[in-house]
Amino acid sequence: MTRIRNFIDGQFVEPMGGKYLDNIEPATGQPYSQVADSDARDVERAIAAAEKAFPAWSKTPAAERSRLLLRIADLIERDLEKLARAESIDTGKPLSLARSLDIPRAASNFRFFATAILHTENEAHVTDGVAFNYTLRQPRGITGLISPWNLPLYLLSWKIAPALAVGNTAIAKPSELTPMTALLLCEICVEAGLPNGVLNIVHGTGPNVGAAITAHPKIGTISFTGGTVTGRKVAEAAAPLFKKVSLELGGKNPNIVFADADLDAAIAGSVRSSFANQGQVCLCGSRVFVERSAYQNFVERFIDKVSQLKQGDPLDEKTEQGAIVSKTQLDKVRFYVDLAQKEGGTVALGGKVPDSINERCRDGYFFPPTVLTDLPVSCRTNREEIFGPVVTITPFDSEEEVIGYANDCDYGLASSVWTQNLSRAHRVAEKIHTGTVWVNCWLVRDLRVPFGGMKQSGVGREGGEEALRFFTEAKNVCIAK
Ligand code: TXE
């Protein structure tokens, strides 16, 4: 059974306490590997390596940093199939999804930031004949990068790439639920020739490793993606040390369909935004609002499309809906579907754990795509993040009413608006309180744009120039004439 060890100072090393956690395959419910159950001692070891590597790495010319990160991107693309299979086994997501989305986007993340640093501009200002001011952007030092289980390689690379590109060193902690692709990434970094200590990965639980990273005085920058509850703990730990923190947290994203929308596109897009990765994407549109005149037609056609999604063994090429990542997450999904019925909802589709998918997956964590209707807009099912293959559909009568529904939410991560009325698209996009608004599309990503949430969906922006600025310190130098 593979033992996933820590990657510190360019070496794969045992955790100091010698302990390991079982790494469960969601599709079977059985352990298929083990992951280091590290603690603060391992974080200290990684900090020593990152501290030692920082002087040389931060002074490495951008062209050389770029070349190394581009090499990592090339190797990720070379190992696409191996990485996709590892990701599918580790997370329960369909192999086809890992192959088409997660792994290619991880390579894109490295490629984007590797080239972005070759074209950065620093501002300069001539202060009315008195002085000359210029802005110097410098790497901040050792960064702490904590990532979740839903898009493990995609979100880990989304942090590692910009952090290293601008000259920082990093200590990363993937989710203990999905550590396998992080191991494979470390092997790629060694092959690419990344200098020892630039990237260090310490595996383990949040309380033992994550908390040690967020509380350590030598780690001045924290980039976290995960749940809102944990995000609050990270912020509390970082605040007394005045750390720079970026938090990408949960969402309860509205997906608004006006009657004038191209309904074919809106239905296809809504099926994808509701159930991609079994609904385990923080950007999923879990609250669908449909203008009343189109509501019945939408619901019927949406349910018909969803019922055609093939749920199965994630490793089966034809599978479109795989397993839920863990027993805990499966229990959370089941809890909310039960709660919805107590709140007056109707299970229009799904709702029951399917019979065994196949012999291999008989003990796996599976839940069918589930559609809930007839719920009050402000019930718990419509306010709390479920993070599974569960979507609610609610009718609305006016633009003002649906914007009120969309914004009456503790989260503010992303939204979709389906309409062919351009003025309405701009008007609604301006009024919705989410960090991203997609119009007639979903999950179209351009790495140059700022990405992040409002309210309990997080603080800070990643992506593009914002990420490069997050991972650097801006210094003003003022020289008198
Ligand atoms: O996330 P956690 P979990 C949501 C989703 C899910 C909920 C919890 O609703 O049900 O969050 O999921 C590390 N200090 N999202 O339990 O706990 C942990 O080890 C520092 C949305 O997976 O937030 C892991 O590496 N780190 C999200 C990472 O934090 C700590 C994607 C995320 O774990 C820590 C995933 C601590 N005290 C879940 N405790 C999104 N926005 O995409 C845990 N960790």
mmCIF file of C-alpha atoms and ligand atoms in Angstrom, residues 146-150 155 173-176 204-207 210-211 214 224-227 230 233-234 248-250 282 329 332 385 387, ligand 1:
data_model
loop_
_atom_site.group_PDB
_atom_site.id
_atom_site.type_symbol
_atom_site.label_atom_id
_atom_site.label_comp_id
_atom_site.label_asym_id
_atom_site.label_seq_id
_atom_site.Cartn_x
_atom_site.Cartn_y
_atom_site.Cartn_z
ATOM 1 C CA ILE A 146 -3.815 25.101 2.556
ATOM 2 C CA SER A 147 -6.123 23.406 0.077
ATOM 3 C CA PRO A 148 -9.320 21.303 0.163
ATOM 4 C CA TRP A 149 -10.449 17.957 -1.194
ATOM 5 C CA ASN A 150 -12.798 18.867 -4.006
ATOM 6 C CA LEU A 155 -6.565 24.361 -6.179
ATOM 7 C CA LYS A 173 -0.907 21.236 3.162
ATOM 8 C CA PRO A 174 -3.360 19.386 0.913
ATOM 9 C CA SER A 175 -6.517 17.922 2.408
ATOM 10 C CA GLU A 176 -5.833 14.686 4.274
ATOM 11 C CA GLY A 204 -1.876 15.658 7.829
ATOM 12 C CA THR A 205 -4.981 16.947 9.522
ATOM 13 C CA GLY A 206 -6.104 20.536 9.886
ATOM 14 C CA PRO A 207 -5.791 20.726 13.667
ATOM 15 C CA GLY A 210 -2.951 23.288 9.199
ATOM 16 C CA ALA A 211 -3.178 25.033 12.548
ATOM 17 C CA THR A 214 -1.406 29.335 10.287
ATOM 18 C CA PHE A 224 -6.580 29.048 2.346
ATOM 19 C CA THR A 225 -9.397 27.365 0.459
ATOM 20 C CA GLY A 226 -11.973 25.377 2.361
ATOM 21 C CA GLY A 227 -15.080 25.701 4.434
ATOM 22 C CA THR A 230 -12.472 26.504 9.111
ATOM 23 C CA LYS A 233 -10.366 29.531 12.521
ATOM 24 C CA VAL A 234 -7.576 30.343 10.063
ATOM 25 C CA GLU A 248 -11.630 31.186 -0.516
ATOM 26 C CA LEU A 249 -14.593 29.690 1.336
ATOM 27 C CA GLY A 250 -18.029 28.229 0.801
ATOM 28 C CA CYS A 282 -17.711 25.956 -4.333
ATOM 29 C CA GLN A 329 -19.834 14.422 3.377
ATOM 30 C CA LYS A 332 -24.150 15.764 5.364
ATOM 31 C CA GLU A 385 -24.065 25.074 1.984
ATOM 32 C CA PHE A 387 -21.795 20.810 -1.099
HETATM 33 O O1 TXE B 1 -13.087 21.636 4.581
HETATM 34 P P1 TXE B 1 -12.082 22.214 5.620
HETATM 35 P P2 TXE B 1 -13.693 20.230 4.552
HETATM 36 C C1 TXE B 1 -16.918 23.352 2.270
HETATM 37 C C2 TXE B 1 -17.948 22.264 2.103
HETATM 38 C C3 TXE B 1 -17.511 21.235 3.067
HETATM 39 C C4 TXE B 1 -16.965 22.076 4.185
HETATM 40 C C5 TXE B 1 -15.983 21.328 5.007
HETATM 41 O O2 TXE B 1 -19.209 22.755 2.508
HETATM 42 O O3 TXE B 1 -18.602 20.455 3.532
HETATM 43 O O4 TXE B 1 -16.300 23.148 3.537
HETATM 44 O O5 TXE B 1 -15.131 20.607 4.097
HETATM 45 C C6 TXE B 1 -7.572 22.179 6.513
HETATM 46 N N1 TXE B 1 -6.398 25.257 10.479
HETATM 47 N N2 TXE B 1 -15.876 23.309 1.268
HETATM 48 O O6 TXE B 1 -13.813 19.563 5.899
HETATM 49 O O7 TXE B 1 -12.209 21.642 6.982
HETATM 50 C C7 TXE B 1 -8.000 20.807 6.062
HETATM 51 O O8 TXE B 1 -7.090 19.828 6.517
HETATM 52 C C8 TXE B 1 -5.848 25.166 9.244
HETATM 53 C C9 TXE B 1 -15.791 24.400 0.344
HETATM 54 O O9 TXE B 1 -12.852 19.539 3.534
HETATM 55 O O10 TXE B 1 -12.225 23.650 5.443
HETATM 56 C C10 TXE B 1 -7.996 20.958 4.552
HETATM 57 O O11 TXE B 1 -6.685 20.849 4.048
HETATM 58 N N3 TXE B 1 -6.259 24.286 8.291
HETATM 59 C C11 TXE B 1 -14.421 24.501 -0.248
HETATM 60 C C12 TXE B 1 -8.501 22.376 4.369
HETATM 61 O O12 TXE B 1 -8.276 23.035 5.617
HETATM 62 C C13 TXE B 1 -7.299 23.487 8.597
HETATM 63 C C14 TXE B 1 -13.907 23.179 -0.736
HETATM 64 C C15 TXE B 1 -9.992 22.437 4.047
HETATM 65 O O13 TXE B 1 -10.649 21.716 5.045
HETATM 66 C C16 TXE B 1 -7.939 23.522 9.865
HETATM 67 C C17 TXE B 1 -14.037 22.184 0.292
HETATM 68 C C18 TXE B 1 -7.448 24.456 10.823
HETATM 69 N N4 TXE B 1 -7.998 24.553 12.033
HETATM 70 C C19 TXE B 1 -15.022 22.256 1.272
HETATM 71 N N5 TXE B 1 -8.946 22.590 9.858
HETATM 72 C C20 TXE B 1 -14.334 25.470 -1.405
HETATM 73 N N6 TXE B 1 -14.506 26.753 -1.125
HETATM 74 O O14 TXE B 1 -14.089 25.063 -2.529
HETATM 75 C C21 TXE B 1 -8.937 22.006 8.639
HETATM 76 N N7 TXE B 1 -7.939 22.528 7.881
#
